[in-house]
C-alpha cells in the first residue's frame, strides 16, 4: 500500500521535526562520549542517530499503524528485523542520519533517508537534507521532485543529453574487500571524475540533479538505497545490481550501480564485471 498525500506530508514533518530537535542541535556539538563505533572504527553511530530514529519510528507507527518500521539502528541491535521487509505488506525503512561519519566529523554532507515499501518494493521515498531543510520526494509512477520548505516543487529529470568530456560519477571502492580495492579504484578513475561523498543520501540527490553519470556502492543495505534507487529510476535513470539483476530492498548482498541512462549502465556493467567473480 502506498501512503496517501496526507500520510506523505506527515512522514516528512516527522523527519523535519527530528532534524530540528535531535540532529541539528548536536551538529558540530557532539561530546566524545556521544559517538560510538559499530562494525568498524569508522562505522560510527551517535546519540543523534539513535534519538532521531526513535522519534521518526514512533511517528511512522502512528501515521502507518499497520506497517513494519525498520530503522538502521534497530537492526544493529536486532539483525533479524531486516527479514521483515520481505514479509511485510507495508514497511517503513529509516536511516536517521545517513553519512554519520561526516556528521560526527563536522561535515555537512549528511541526510535522512526514509522509504515506504509495499510487498518488498519501494513505493515512496524521501531524501532529506537537514542543513538546507529541503528534500527529494519520489513516488513509484509519480516521478521525482525537489521540494523546499516554502512549498516549491520541481520535477527532476536526468536522462537528457550530456557532454561526453564531462563524464564522471560516484564510487566507494574503499568499502570493497581489500584485495579488490586497487583495481576497482583504477577502473573507476579511468571513467573520469569520481567522488566518494560517504553519504548515499547526497550521492542519490546529486544523481537526481543530473550531476553524476553513475554511482557505484558495494554496500547493499536497504536504508541506504530503497529511497534513492526509486528516485533515480523515477527521474529517468537506470538502477541495477552489478551483473544486471534488478534492485529490491529485500536484496542485501551485491554491488549497486545507478546510471543516468541505459548506455552508461551498460558501460559500467562491462567495466566492473570482474567484481562478480572477485567478490
XYZ file of C-alpha atoms in Angstrom, residues 6-269:
264
model
C -1.641 13.359 3.919
C 0.471 10.462 5.193
C 3.382 11.520 2.983
C 3.253 15.036 4.435
C 3.124 13.668 7.977
C 6.185 11.475 7.371
C 8.101 14.465 6.007
C 7.045 16.553 9.013
C 8.349 13.810 11.321
C 11.722 13.829 9.563
C 11.976 17.612 9.744
C 10.986 17.609 13.411
C 13.685 15.046 14.243
C 16.228 17.146 12.379
C 15.260 20.301 14.266
C 15.190 18.715 17.716
C 17.802 15.947 17.651
C 20.146 16.242 14.661
C 20.955 19.898 14.057
C 21.397 20.942 17.723
C 24.135 18.295 18.034
C 25.853 19.025 14.711
C 29.415 20.183 15.471
C 28.387 19.974 19.116
C 28.891 16.294 19.990
C 30.731 15.210 23.106
C 33.204 12.353 22.660
C 31.003 10.010 24.680
C 28.102 10.709 22.290
C 29.902 8.862 19.452
C 30.300 5.082 19.268
C 31.542 2.664 16.610
C 29.709 -0.406 15.326
C 31.201 -2.916 12.863
C 34.474 -0.997 12.407
C 36.302 2.036 13.747
C 34.870 4.323 11.053
C 31.346 2.830 11.159
C 30.021 5.400 13.594
C 26.764 5.925 15.431
C 25.883 8.932 17.563
C 23.275 9.785 20.142
C 21.617 11.867 17.417
C 21.223 8.773 15.197
C 19.543 6.843 17.975
C 17.278 9.605 19.237
C 16.147 10.759 15.806
C 15.374 7.161 14.812
C 13.203 6.768 17.905
C 11.270 9.935 17.022
C 10.790 9.104 13.342
C 9.906 5.479 14.078
C 7.273 6.459 16.635
C 5.727 8.914 14.192
C 5.763 6.367 11.359
C 3.916 3.839 13.532
C 1.165 6.392 14.164
C 0.959 7.500 10.540
C 1.002 3.960 9.093
C -0.151 1.829 12.046
C -0.117 -1.487 10.168
C 3.388 -1.033 8.755
C 6.572 -2.678 9.934
C 9.047 0.046 10.891
C 12.671 -0.879 10.243
C 15.402 1.525 11.373
C 19.125 1.133 10.817
C 19.968 1.404 14.497
C 17.198 -1.006 15.490
C 18.621 -3.561 13.050
C 22.085 -3.038 14.544
C 20.602 -4.205 17.851
C 18.284 -6.883 16.389
C 19.525 -8.072 12.954
C 16.502 -10.342 12.404
C 14.359 -7.232 11.867
C 15.855 -6.989 8.380
C 13.949 -10.094 7.275
C 10.616 -8.411 7.973
C 10.865 -6.175 4.907
C 10.205 -9.065 2.525
C 7.274 -10.408 4.541
C 5.605 -7.079 5.295
C 2.637 -5.829 3.307
C 3.922 -2.338 4.138
C 7.248 -1.364 5.684
C 8.873 1.947 6.556
C 12.674 1.882 6.281
C 14.590 4.632 8.076
C 18.178 5.839 8.057
C 18.059 8.540 10.753
C 21.429 10.010 9.773
C 22.963 8.807 6.540
C 26.585 9.873 6.422
C 27.139 9.572 10.170
C 30.933 9.720 9.766
C 30.581 13.092 8.039
C 28.103 14.291 10.662
C 30.326 13.242 13.551
C 33.352 14.953 11.969
C 31.508 18.226 11.365
C 30.960 17.855 7.613
C 27.533 18.940 6.377
C 27.202 16.120 3.819
C 24.651 14.045 5.704
C 20.943 13.424 5.379
C 17.897 11.457 6.439
C 16.501 8.665 4.276
C 13.019 7.182 4.509
C 11.339 4.677 2.210
C 7.940 3.005 2.237
C 7.765 -0.437 0.673
C 4.772 -2.496 -0.382
C 5.327 -6.206 -0.862
C 9.083 -5.631 -0.769
C 9.018 -2.922 -3.470
C 9.690 0.756 -2.768
C 6.635 2.904 -3.477
C 7.630 6.172 -1.778
C 10.869 7.776 -0.679
C 12.314 10.908 0.904
C 15.936 12.085 0.732
C 16.163 14.945 3.220
C 18.937 17.489 3.736
C 18.674 18.792 7.330
C 21.142 21.640 6.823
C 19.208 23.211 3.945
C 15.769 21.918 5.012
C 14.914 20.619 1.551
C 14.197 17.166 0.215
C 13.769 14.968 -2.797
C 10.450 13.136 -2.840
C 9.774 10.181 -5.102
C 6.683 8.079 -5.807
C 6.506 4.911 -7.880
C 4.840 6.000 -11.095
C 4.706 9.595 -9.868
C 8.140 10.982 -10.668
C 10.888 12.514 -8.558
C 10.538 16.007 -7.137
C 12.809 18.527 -5.449
C 10.886 20.219 -2.632
C 11.687 23.176 -0.400
C 10.309 24.386 2.918
C 8.471 27.284 1.246
C 6.354 24.882 -0.824
C 8.280 24.992 -4.102
C 8.296 21.718 -6.056
C 10.286 20.984 -9.210
C 10.249 17.712 -11.111
C 13.694 16.248 -11.747
C 14.799 14.507 -14.950
C 18.303 13.178 -15.569
C 18.037 11.439 -18.925
C 18.857 14.410 -21.139
C 21.972 14.948 -23.297
C 25.340 15.429 -21.582
C 28.797 16.455 -22.699
C 30.912 13.338 -23.317
C 34.013 15.116 -21.979
C 32.358 15.701 -18.596
C 31.800 12.031 -17.736
C 32.117 11.095 -14.086
C 30.292 9.831 -11.068
C 30.422 8.499 -7.551
C 32.068 5.402 -6.113
C 33.216 3.887 -2.842
C 35.945 1.353 -3.699
C 37.349 1.580 -0.166
C 34.288 -0.342 1.025
C 35.222 -3.376 -1.088
C 37.297 -6.287 0.242
C 40.943 -5.186 0.347
C 42.067 -7.487 -2.467
C 39.618 -5.726 -4.827
C 40.174 -2.110 -3.855
C 43.151 -1.123 -6.013
C 41.758 -2.477 -9.277
C 38.323 -1.000 -8.559
C 39.858 2.390 -7.818
C 41.755 2.378 -11.113
C 38.736 1.182 -13.104
C 36.520 3.899 -11.672
C 39.089 6.670 -12.096
C 39.577 5.636 -15.719
C 35.980 6.707 -16.338
C 36.687 10.310 -15.355
C 35.982 12.312 -12.222
C 34.936 10.052 -9.311
C 33.896 11.261 -5.864
C 33.065 9.402 -2.659
C 30.691 11.517 -0.574
C 30.418 8.902 2.196
C 26.683 9.551 2.093
C 24.174 7.644 -0.043
C 21.553 10.341 0.518
C 23.598 13.071 -1.142
C 25.010 10.720 -3.770
C 21.495 9.896 -4.933
C 20.448 13.534 -4.689
C 23.356 14.518 -6.929
C 22.398 11.785 -9.393
C 18.824 13.094 -9.466
C 20.103 16.628 -10.041
C 21.969 15.296 -13.089
C 25.438 15.946 -11.666
C 26.809 12.403 -11.959
C 26.667 9.862 -14.759
C 26.918 6.837 -12.464
C 27.215 5.734 -8.866
C 28.724 2.536 -7.511
C 28.206 1.272 -3.968
C 29.481 -2.081 -2.641
C 27.292 -1.863 0.465
C 23.721 -3.017 -0.102
C 21.652 -2.148 2.952
C 18.017 -1.145 2.352
C 18.130 2.099 4.329
C 20.943 3.299 2.046
C 19.261 2.511 -1.270
C 15.496 1.944 -1.069
C 14.541 5.616 -1.435
C 17.435 6.700 -3.657
C 17.136 3.888 -6.178
C 13.474 4.708 -6.777
C 14.315 8.416 -7.030
C 16.875 7.776 -9.774
C 14.525 5.489 -11.703
C 11.587 7.890 -11.480
C 13.879 10.688 -12.681
C 14.674 8.682 -15.812
C 17.822 6.871 -14.730
C 18.653 3.172 -14.522
C 19.400 1.120 -11.397
C 20.749 -2.428 -11.370
C 22.925 -4.689 -9.312
C 26.303 -5.434 -10.839
C 25.563 -8.427 -13.042
C 22.268 -6.984 -14.281
C 19.778 -8.069 -11.628
C 17.012 -5.613 -10.725
C 17.323 -3.996 -7.303
C 14.843 -4.512 -4.462
C 15.119 -3.534 -0.780
C 14.864 -7.231 0.088
C 18.285 -7.901 -1.510
C 21.134 -7.330 0.920
C 24.130 -8.766 -0.919
C 25.684 -7.490 -4.121
C 27.032 -4.292 -5.643
C 24.777 -1.381 -6.568
C 25.014 0.573 -9.820
C 22.999 3.615 -10.822
C 23.335 5.380 -14.162
C 21.832 8.320 -15.982
C 20.841 6.133 -18.952
C 20.985 2.590 -20.332
C 24.139 3.272 -22.358
C 26.029 4.390 -19.254
C 24.724 1.405 -17.309
C 25.999 -0.976 -20.000
C 29.391 0.769 -19.999
C 29.787 0.493 -16.223
C 28.491 -3.078 -16.086
